[in-house]
Amino acid sequence: MDQRATPTLSANPLLEDWDTPYGLPPFAAIRTEHFVPALRAAMQANRDELDAIAAQPAAPSFDNTVAAFDRCARQLARIESVFYNLTASHTSPELQAVQMEMAAPLSAHYSAVFMHAGLFRRIDALHARRDALGLTAEQRRLLERTHLDFVRSGAKLAPEAQARYAQVMERLAELTTQFGQNVLHDESSFQLVLRDEADLAGLPGFLRDAARQAASDRGLDAGWVITLSRSLIVPFLTFSERRDLREKAWRAWVGRGEHAGEHDNRKVAREILLLRSEQAALHGHACYADYALTDTMAGTRGAVHKLLDEVWPRALAALQRERAELQQVMREAAPGVAAQTIEAWDWRYWAEKVRQQRYALDDAQLKPYFALPQVVQAAFDCAGRLFGLSFTPREDLPVYHPDVKAYEVRNAAGAVVAVFLQDNFARASKRSGAWMSTLRLQSRNEPGGGSAMAVVLNNNNFARGAPGAPTLLSLEDARTLFHEFGHGLHGMLSDVTYERLSGTQVLKDFVELPSQLFEHWITEPEVLKRHARHWQTGEPIPDALIERMHAARRFNQGYETVRYCASAYTDMLVHSLPHERVPADLAAWEDEALRRLGLPGGVGMNHRLVHFQHLFAGSGYAAGYYVYLWAEVLDADGFEAFREAGSPFDARVAEALRRFVYASGNSLEPGAAYAAFRGRGPTVEPLLRKRGLLEPA
Ligand SMILES: [Zn+2]
């Protein structure tokens, strides 16, 4: 991104045709100042499209109204996808300013779209006589889905209520943008500098290398740096013998978003909660969770709590068993010294000691077998064996950062079906976490006829290896790569007619099924023997190490499950508060909620509210953090289909999986899609078994 010249609108590459290979964005020509004029022009063009649909003299038909609406807004979507991908994975202060400037106008635009009275009248009329229209199953699904999108965005509200609703949504768009920028600020401004051998005590070679690289990325000539990137902070908490430094790093990590001043997320989150409860009230719901859950597989708060309540006591019992093991090892390590209390910054450290003792397994031992290029190849190979896809690197395709790798994706018949971009490394301009996004969605309903090929992106935040050495992943990192690649396959394998039903645009408690299911393959012995090879010797991972890895599979699952559930409960509870009970002090409310739940000390949670980006940096996962567990019921049960068939690559099961899960997008009702793949509905036992939660307390 180049800031030099101020372009004229006529020279704005965002508004021109992209005659690049596969119509990829011409990243090299795009500058920050192109976005505001391009977004404004594209919003106007979109409004013109909608006015034209509404003003047609012909009576509403599926094609002239519903399918026509599905063909709208391609230019706006194209510009927004470039914009949001850059703000997430390669931002700058200038781009952040544009993001703040455009948050409210974009929100106002979408309110205007879904409150377009003339357009909604036509859709509503068609919806009322949907049984008599002679629609195919996918057309029927599109009509119902589109109608629901309008209703859930306020199309049926009275005019005064609509005006207020649009205001609420605009303010929410600004606040959620601010929330995410505040977290990024805290993440990129913190660094724990390690200066000498005493500071490095306990850190294995891979972590020293990554910390050295992080220091040089941040312009330090000497020393080592631990940042709040998961690939650094988690191994640091796992291996550092310096309890004081672990505590310091831990406090910075869990304190993101919570400090007075410009970047304080406490006020931001509170205002978001107040506005969401008003949004829900305008729809006639008692709280935001009720509004959010009406459009999910779970459907109600009761169904979510039923699942969480089934898992929580079992997870607490497992946690107590794990704590006893940790204390045992602690006593053995320092006989005669009174055992310390295990604080939250100690848990991973002692858990690693237990893992090394009981299972003779440590992360540093596994890492040489998980060099990044091999893990990427493993993911590609699994996609090939399951779904017939192959991936060809294309170094000539335009990308937005030199770290991004581009691939052409072909099906079994050799036809190119998608483009895949993978951006694997952490950097200060990228938000934390890992995610899949798209630059274009698959569809066969393009303006002027024809089809669109998916362009899919994966972002990870791996700490880069030392110069001359490959980046070595932990097993957790490798799982994350497979997870995001599973989402990627949901986009790349999409095979539907209408864009609204394409790829990952499914109900939010179904969307984690393709991703979590794909994680299973990384630990399959057949996959490990082929791809987990020592980066120096090329030797495949020894059988004994695979066995120890599998034996340790359930270890520490109590800890992980408790931390996840604590965050999932707080999300549900905070979004169940009526307007007048949204607390003034969110941190104190959170402490109290965790006390009532019975969260034991020394454990912590996956995300505290003050930096819980799933909930507050957007609305997609608000009252929706439970979806990972919901989908895990499906993925654990779903993977058993391969076990029952006797092979992780059974062709018949893989084909059913492709057809009903990865390719069908939102064209099928999700419960029916799952049952069509599995031959029955899911059961919860495989999940409990997988996490080791079926053992007696
Ligand atoms: Zn995911």
CSV table of C-alpha atoms in Angstrom, one decimal, residues 94-453:
chain,number,residue,atom,x,y,z
A,94,GLU,CA,-4.5,5.6,7.9
A,95,LEU,CA,-6.6,2.5,7.2
A,96,GLN,CA,-7.9,2.4,10.7
A,97,ALA,CA,-9.0,6.0,10.3
A,98,VAL,CA,-10.9,5.1,7.1
A,99,GLN,CA,-12.4,2.1,9.0
A,100,MET,CA,-13.7,4.4,11.7
A,101,GLU,CA,-14.9,7.0,9.2
A,102,MET,CA,-16.8,4.4,7.1
A,103,ALA,CA,-18.3,2.3,9.9
A,104,ALA,CA,-21.5,4.4,10.4
A,105,PRO,CA,-22.1,5.1,6.6
A,106,LEU,CA,-21.8,1.4,5.7
A,107,SER,CA,-24.1,0.5,8.5
A,108,ALA,CA,-26.6,3.2,7.4
A,109,HIS,CA,-26.3,1.8,3.9
A,110,TYR,CA,-27.3,-1.7,5.0
A,111,SER,CA,-30.2,-0.4,7.1
A,112,ALA,CA,-31.4,1.4,3.9
A,113,VAL,CA,-31.1,-1.8,1.9
A,114,PHE,CA,-33.0,-4.0,4.4
A,115,MET,CA,-35.6,-1.2,5.1
A,116,HIS,CA,-36.2,-0.5,1.4
A,117,ALA,CA,-40.0,-0.4,1.5
A,118,GLY,CA,-40.6,-1.0,-2.2
A,119,LEU,CA,-38.2,-3.9,-2.4
A,120,PHE,CA,-39.5,-5.5,0.8
A,121,ARG,CA,-43.1,-5.3,-0.4
A,122,ARG,CA,-42.2,-7.4,-3.4
A,123,ILE,CA,-40.2,-10.0,-1.3
A,124,ASP,CA,-42.9,-10.1,1.3
A,125,ALA,CA,-45.7,-10.7,-1.3
A,126,LEU,CA,-43.7,-13.6,-2.8
A,127,HIS,CA,-43.0,-15.0,0.7
A,128,ALA,CA,-46.7,-15.0,1.5
A,129,ARG,CA,-47.4,-17.2,-1.5
A,130,ARG,CA,-44.2,-19.3,-1.5
A,131,ASP,CA,-46.1,-22.6,-1.7
A,132,ALA,CA,-47.7,-21.6,-5.0
A,133,LEU,CA,-44.6,-20.4,-6.8
A,134,GLY,CA,-43.3,-23.8,-8.1
A,135,LEU,CA,-39.9,-23.2,-6.7
A,136,THR,CA,-37.0,-25.7,-6.5
A,137,ALA,CA,-35.7,-26.5,-3.0
A,138,GLU,CA,-32.8,-24.1,-3.3
A,139,GLN,CA,-35.0,-21.3,-4.6
A,140,ARG,CA,-37.4,-21.8,-1.7
A,141,ARG,CA,-34.5,-21.7,0.7
A,142,LEU,CA,-33.3,-18.5,-0.9
A,143,LEU,CA,-36.7,-16.8,-0.6
A,144,GLU,CA,-37.1,-17.8,3.0
A,145,ARG,CA,-33.6,-16.8,3.9
A,146,THR,CA,-33.8,-13.4,2.1
A,147,HIS,CA,-37.2,-12.7,3.8
A,148,LEU,CA,-35.7,-13.5,7.2
A,149,ASP,CA,-32.7,-11.3,6.5
A,150,PHE,CA,-35.0,-8.3,5.9
A,151,VAL,CA,-37.2,-9.0,8.9
A,152,ARG,CA,-34.2,-9.5,11.2
A,153,SER,CA,-32.8,-6.2,10.0
A,154,GLY,CA,-36.0,-4.2,10.8
A,155,ALA,CA,-38.0,-4.3,7.5
A,156,LYS,CA,-41.3,-4.8,9.4
A,157,LEU,CA,-40.8,-2.1,12.0
A,158,ALA,CA,-42.9,1.1,12.0
A,159,PRO,CA,-41.1,4.1,10.4
A,160,GLU,CA,-40.1,5.8,13.7
A,161,ALA,CA,-38.8,2.5,15.1
A,162,GLN,CA,-36.8,2.0,11.8
A,163,ALA,CA,-35.2,5.4,12.2
A,164,ARG,CA,-34.1,4.5,15.7
A,165,TYR,CA,-33.0,1.0,14.7
A,166,ALA,CA,-30.7,2.4,12.0
A,167,GLN,CA,-29.2,4.8,14.5
A,168,VAL,CA,-28.5,2.0,16.9
A,169,MET,CA,-26.9,-0.1,14.2
A,170,GLU,CA,-24.7,2.8,13.1
A,171,ARG,CA,-23.4,3.5,16.6
A,172,LEU,CA,-22.8,-0.3,17.1
A,173,ALA,CA,-20.7,-0.3,13.9
A,174,GLU,CA,-18.5,2.4,15.3
A,175,LEU,CA,-18.2,0.8,18.7
A,176,THR,CA,-17.3,-2.6,17.5
A,177,THR,CA,-14.7,-1.1,15.2
A,178,GLN,CA,-13.3,0.8,18.1
A,179,PHE,CA,-13.3,-2.3,20.3
A,180,GLY,CA,-11.2,-4.3,17.8
A,181,GLN,CA,-8.8,-1.4,17.3
A,182,ASN,CA,-8.3,-1.1,21.1
A,183,VAL,CA,-7.4,-4.8,21.4
A,184,LEU,CA,-4.9,-4.5,18.5
A,185,HIS,CA,-3.4,-1.4,20.1
A,186,ASP,CA,-2.8,-3.3,23.4
A,187,GLU,CA,-1.4,-6.4,21.6
A,188,SER,CA,1.0,-4.5,19.4
A,189,SER,CA,2.2,-2.2,22.1
A,190,PHE,CA,3.1,-4.8,24.6
A,191,GLN,CA,6.5,-6.6,24.6
A,192,LEU,CA,8.3,-8.5,27.2
A,193,VAL,CA,12.0,-8.0,26.5
A,194,LEU,CA,14.3,-10.8,27.7
A,195,ARG,CA,17.9,-9.7,28.0
A,196,ASP,CA,20.0,-12.6,29.3
A,197,GLU,CA,20.2,-16.3,30.0
A,198,ALA,CA,18.5,-15.8,33.4
A,199,ASP,CA,15.5,-14.3,31.6
A,200,LEU,CA,15.4,-17.2,29.1
A,201,ALA,CA,15.5,-20.0,31.8
A,202,GLY,CA,13.6,-23.0,30.6
A,203,LEU,CA,12.8,-21.8,27.1
A,204,PRO,CA,13.5,-24.4,24.4
A,205,GLY,CA,15.4,-23.6,21.3
A,206,PHE,CA,12.4,-23.1,19.0
A,207,LEU,CA,11.0,-20.5,21.4
A,208,ARG,CA,14.3,-18.6,21.7
A,209,ASP,CA,14.5,-18.5,17.9
A,210,ALA,CA,11.0,-17.2,17.5
A,211,ALA,CA,11.5,-14.7,20.3
A,212,ARG,CA,14.7,-13.5,18.7
A,213,GLN,CA,12.9,-13.2,15.4
A,214,ALA,CA,10.1,-11.2,17.1
A,215,ALA,CA,12.7,-8.8,18.6
A,216,SER,CA,14.3,-8.2,15.2
A,217,ASP,CA,10.8,-7.7,13.6
A,218,ARG,CA,10.3,-5.0,16.2
A,219,GLY,CA,13.6,-3.3,15.4
A,220,LEU,CA,15.7,-4.6,18.4
A,221,ASP,CA,19.3,-5.5,17.6
A,222,ALA,CA,19.7,-7.6,20.7
A,223,GLY,CA,17.7,-9.6,23.1
A,224,TRP,CA,14.5,-11.6,22.8
A,225,VAL,CA,10.9,-10.5,22.7
A,226,ILE,CA,7.7,-12.2,23.9
A,227,THR,CA,4.6,-10.6,22.4
A,228,LEU,CA,1.0,-11.4,23.0
A,229,SER,CA,0.7,-13.5,19.9
A,230,ARG,CA,-0.5,-16.9,20.9
A,231,SER,CA,2.5,-18.6,19.2
A,232,LEU,CA,4.8,-16.8,21.7
A,233,ILE,CA,2.8,-16.2,24.8
A,234,VAL,CA,1.4,-19.7,25.2
A,235,PRO,CA,4.8,-21.5,24.9
A,236,PHE,CA,6.3,-18.9,27.2
A,237,LEU,CA,3.7,-19.6,29.9
A,238,THR,CA,4.4,-23.3,29.3
A,239,PHE,CA,8.2,-23.4,29.5
A,240,SER,CA,9.5,-20.3,31.3
A,241,GLU,CA,11.0,-21.2,34.7
A,242,ARG,CA,10.7,-17.5,35.7
A,243,ARG,CA,7.5,-17.3,37.7
A,244,ASP,CA,7.8,-13.5,38.0
A,245,LEU,CA,8.0,-13.1,34.2
A,246,ARG,CA,5.2,-15.6,33.6
A,247,GLU,CA,3.0,-13.5,35.9
A,248,LYS,CA,4.0,-10.3,34.1
A,249,ALA,CA,3.2,-11.8,30.7
A,250,TRP,CA,0.0,-13.3,31.9
A,251,ARG,CA,-1.3,-10.1,33.4
A,252,ALA,CA,-0.6,-8.2,30.2
A,253,TRP,CA,-2.4,-10.9,28.2
A,254,VAL,CA,-5.6,-11.0,30.4
A,255,GLY,CA,-5.5,-7.2,30.9
A,256,ARG,CA,-5.9,-6.3,27.2
A,257,GLY,CA,-8.7,-3.7,26.8
A,258,GLU,CA,-8.8,-3.0,30.6
A,259,HIS,CA,-7.1,0.2,31.5
A,260,ALA,CA,-8.1,3.8,31.8
A,261,GLY,CA,-7.5,6.1,28.9
A,262,GLU,CA,-8.0,6.2,25.2
A,263,HIS,CA,-8.1,2.4,24.6
A,264,ASP,CA,-10.4,1.4,27.4
A,265,ASN,CA,-12.8,-1.3,26.3
A,266,ARG,CA,-14.9,-1.3,29.5
A,267,LYS,CA,-16.9,1.7,28.4
A,268,VAL,CA,-17.1,0.5,24.8
A,269,ALA,CA,-18.4,-3.0,25.7
A,270,ARG,CA,-21.0,-1.5,28.1
A,271,GLU,CA,-22.4,0.8,25.5
A,272,ILE,CA,-22.5,-2.1,23.0
A,273,LEU,CA,-24.5,-4.2,25.5
A,274,LEU,CA,-26.9,-1.4,26.1
A,275,LEU,CA,-27.5,-0.8,22.4
A,276,ARG,CA,-27.9,-4.5,21.7
A,277,SER,CA,-30.6,-4.8,24.3
A,278,GLU,CA,-32.3,-1.9,22.7
A,279,GLN,CA,-32.0,-3.6,19.3
A,280,ALA,CA,-33.5,-6.8,20.7
A,281,ALA,CA,-36.4,-4.8,22.4
A,282,LEU,CA,-37.2,-3.2,19.0
A,283,HIS,CA,-37.7,-6.7,17.7
A,284,GLY,CA,-39.9,-7.6,20.7
A,285,HIS,CA,-37.3,-9.8,22.5
A,286,ALA,CA,-36.6,-9.7,26.2
A,287,CYS,CA,-32.8,-9.7,25.7
A,288,TYR,CA,-30.2,-9.8,23.0
A,289,ALA,CA,-29.5,-13.5,23.4
A,290,ASP,CA,-33.1,-14.3,22.5
A,291,TYR,CA,-32.9,-12.2,19.4
A,292,ALA,CA,-29.5,-13.8,18.3
A,293,LEU,CA,-30.6,-17.4,19.0
A,294,THR,CA,-33.8,-17.3,17.0
A,295,ASP,CA,-31.7,-17.7,13.8
A,296,THR,CA,-29.6,-20.7,15.0
A,297,MET,CA,-29.8,-24.5,15.2
A,298,ALA,CA,-30.0,-24.2,19.0
A,299,GLY,CA,-32.9,-21.8,18.8
A,300,THR,CA,-33.2,-20.9,22.5
A,301,ARG,CA,-31.1,-20.0,25.5
A,302,GLY,CA,-32.4,-23.2,27.1
A,303,ALA,CA,-30.9,-25.4,24.5
A,304,VAL,CA,-27.5,-23.7,24.8
A,305,HIS,CA,-27.5,-24.0,28.6
A,306,LYS,CA,-28.6,-27.6,28.4
A,307,LEU,CA,-25.4,-28.5,26.4
A,308,LEU,CA,-23.1,-26.3,28.6
A,309,ASP,CA,-24.7,-27.8,31.8
A,310,GLU,CA,-24.0,-31.3,30.5
A,311,VAL,CA,-20.4,-30.6,30.0
A,312,TRP,CA,-19.5,-28.2,32.8
A,313,PRO,CA,-19.7,-30.5,35.9
A,314,ARG,CA,-17.8,-33.2,34.1
A,315,ALA,CA,-15.1,-30.7,33.0
A,316,LEU,CA,-14.8,-29.4,36.6
A,317,ALA,CA,-14.3,-33.0,37.8
A,318,ALA,CA,-11.6,-33.6,35.2
A,319,LEU,CA,-10.0,-30.3,36.2
A,320,GLN,CA,-9.7,-31.5,39.9
A,321,ARG,CA,-8.1,-34.7,38.7
A,322,GLU,CA,-5.6,-32.7,36.7
A,323,ARG,CA,-4.9,-30.3,39.5
A,324,ALA,CA,-4.0,-33.2,41.8
A,325,GLU,CA,-1.5,-34.4,39.2
A,326,LEU,CA,0.0,-31.0,38.9
A,327,GLN,CA,0.4,-30.7,42.7
A,328,GLN,CA,2.0,-34.1,42.9
A,329,VAL,CA,4.6,-33.2,40.3
A,330,MET,CA,5.2,-29.8,42.1
A,331,ARG,CA,5.8,-31.6,45.4
A,332,GLU,CA,8.2,-34.0,43.8
A,333,ALA,CA,10.1,-31.2,42.1
A,334,ALA,CA,10.9,-29.5,45.4
A,335,PRO,CA,10.6,-32.0,48.2
A,336,GLY,CA,10.4,-30.4,51.7
A,337,VAL,CA,9.3,-27.0,50.3
A,338,ALA,CA,5.7,-26.1,51.1
A,339,ALA,CA,3.8,-26.4,47.8
A,340,GLN,CA,2.7,-23.1,46.3
A,341,THR,CA,-0.8,-22.4,45.2
A,342,ILE,CA,-1.2,-23.0,41.5
A,343,GLU,CA,-2.0,-19.6,40.0
A,344,ALA,CA,-3.3,-18.9,36.5
A,345,TRP,CA,0.2,-18.2,35.2
A,346,ASP,CA,1.5,-21.5,36.7
A,347,TRP,CA,-1.0,-24.0,35.2
A,348,ARG,CA,0.5,-24.5,31.8
A,349,TYR,CA,4.0,-24.7,33.2
A,350,TRP,CA,3.1,-27.5,35.6
A,351,ALA,CA,0.8,-29.2,33.1
A,352,GLU,CA,3.8,-29.4,30.8
A,353,LYS,CA,5.9,-31.1,33.5
A,354,VAL,CA,3.1,-33.7,34.0
A,355,ARG,CA,2.9,-34.2,30.3
A,356,GLN,CA,6.6,-34.8,30.1
A,357,GLN,CA,6.6,-37.2,33.1
A,358,ARG,CA,3.4,-39.1,32.6
A,359,TYR,CA,3.4,-39.3,28.8
A,360,ALA,CA,7.1,-38.7,28.1
A,361,LEU,CA,6.0,-36.1,25.6
A,362,ASP,CA,6.9,-32.4,25.2
A,363,ASP,CA,6.1,-29.9,22.6
A,364,ALA,CA,9.8,-29.2,21.8
A,365,GLN,CA,10.1,-32.9,20.9
A,366,LEU,CA,7.1,-32.8,18.5
A,367,LYS,CA,7.9,-29.5,16.8
A,368,PRO,CA,10.7,-30.7,14.5
A,369,TYR,CA,8.1,-33.0,12.8
A,370,PHE,CA,5.7,-30.1,12.1
A,371,ALA,CA,7.6,-27.7,9.9
A,372,LEU,CA,5.1,-25.3,8.3
A,373,PRO,CA,5.5,-26.3,4.7
A,374,GLN,CA,4.9,-30.0,5.6
A,375,VAL,CA,1.8,-29.2,7.6
A,376,VAL,CA,0.5,-27.1,4.6
A,377,GLN,CA,1.2,-30.1,2.3
A,378,ALA,CA,-0.6,-32.4,4.7
A,379,ALA,CA,-3.7,-30.2,4.6
A,380,PHE,CA,-3.6,-30.2,0.8
A,381,ASP,CA,-3.0,-33.9,0.6
A,382,CYS,CA,-6.0,-34.6,2.9
A,383,ALA,CA,-8.2,-32.4,0.7
A,384,GLY,CA,-7.0,-34.3,-2.3
A,385,ARG,CA,-7.7,-37.8,-0.8
A,386,LEU,CA,-11.1,-36.8,0.6
A,387,PHE,CA,-12.4,-34.4,-2.1
A,388,GLY,CA,-10.1,-34.8,-5.1
A,389,LEU,CA,-8.7,-31.2,-4.9
A,390,SER,CA,-5.2,-30.3,-5.9
A,391,PHE,CA,-3.2,-27.1,-5.2
A,392,THR,CA,-0.7,-25.4,-7.6
A,393,PRO,CA,1.4,-22.5,-6.3
A,394,ARG,CA,1.1,-19.4,-8.5
A,395,GLU,CA,3.7,-16.9,-7.5
A,396,ASP,CA,2.6,-14.5,-10.2
A,397,LEU,CA,-0.8,-13.8,-8.7
A,398,PRO,CA,-1.3,-10.4,-7.0
A,399,VAL,CA,-1.2,-10.5,-3.2
A,400,TYR,CA,-1.2,-7.7,-0.5
A,401,HIS,CA,1.9,-8.8,1.4
A,402,PRO,CA,5.0,-10.8,0.5
A,403,ASP,CA,4.1,-13.4,3.1
A,404,VAL,CA,0.9,-14.4,1.3
A,405,LYS,CA,1.1,-17.6,-0.8
A,406,ALA,CA,-1.4,-18.0,-3.7
A,407,TYR,CA,-2.6,-21.3,-5.1
A,408,GLU,CA,-4.8,-22.4,-8.0
A,409,VAL,CA,-7.3,-25.1,-6.8
A,410,ARG,CA,-8.3,-27.8,-9.2
A,411,ASN,CA,-10.9,-30.6,-8.9
A,412,ALA,CA,-10.4,-34.2,-9.7
A,413,ALA,CA,-11.3,-33.5,-13.4
A,414,GLY,CA,-8.5,-30.9,-13.5
A,415,ALA,CA,-10.7,-27.8,-13.8
A,416,VAL,CA,-9.8,-24.8,-11.7
A,417,VAL,CA,-12.5,-24.3,-9.1
A,418,ALA,CA,-11.1,-21.8,-6.7
A,419,VAL,CA,-8.2,-19.6,-5.7
A,420,PHE,CA,-6.6,-20.1,-2.3
A,421,LEU,CA,-4.5,-17.5,-0.5
A,422,GLN,CA,-2.7,-18.3,2.7
A,423,ASP,CA,-1.1,-15.7,5.0
A,424,ASN,CA,0.6,-17.6,7.9
A,425,PHE,CA,2.8,-15.3,9.9
A,426,ALA,CA,2.1,-12.9,12.8
A,427,ARG,CA,3.0,-9.2,12.4
A,428,ALA,CA,2.2,-6.0,14.2
A,429,SER,CA,-0.2,-4.9,11.5
A,430,LYS,CA,-2.4,-8.1,11.8
A,431,ARG,CA,-5.0,-8.8,14.4
A,432,SER,CA,-4.5,-11.8,16.7
A,433,GLY,CA,-6.1,-15.2,16.2
A,434,ALA,CA,-6.7,-17.2,13.0
A,435,TRP,CA,-9.5,-16.8,10.5
A,436,MET,CA,-10.9,-17.6,7.1
A,437,SER,CA,-12.3,-14.9,4.8
A,438,THR,CA,-13.2,-14.5,1.2
A,439,LEU,CA,-12.4,-12.1,-1.6
A,440,ARG,CA,-15.2,-13.6,-3.7
A,441,LEU,CA,-18.0,-16.1,-3.1
A,442,GLN,CA,-18.9,-19.0,-5.4
A,443,SER,CA,-22.2,-18.5,-7.3
A,444,ARG,CA,-24.0,-19.4,-10.6
A,445,ASN,CA,-26.2,-16.3,-10.5
A,446,GLU,CA,-23.8,-13.5,-11.6
A,447,PRO,CA,-25.1,-10.3,-13.2
A,448,GLY,CA,-25.3,-10.8,-16.9
A,449,GLY,CA,-25.4,-14.6,-16.4
A,450,GLY,CA,-22.5,-16.9,-15.6
A,451,SER,CA,-20.6,-18.1,-12.6
A,452,ALA,CA,-18.2,-16.8,-10.0
A,453,MET,CA,-15.3,-18.8,-8.6
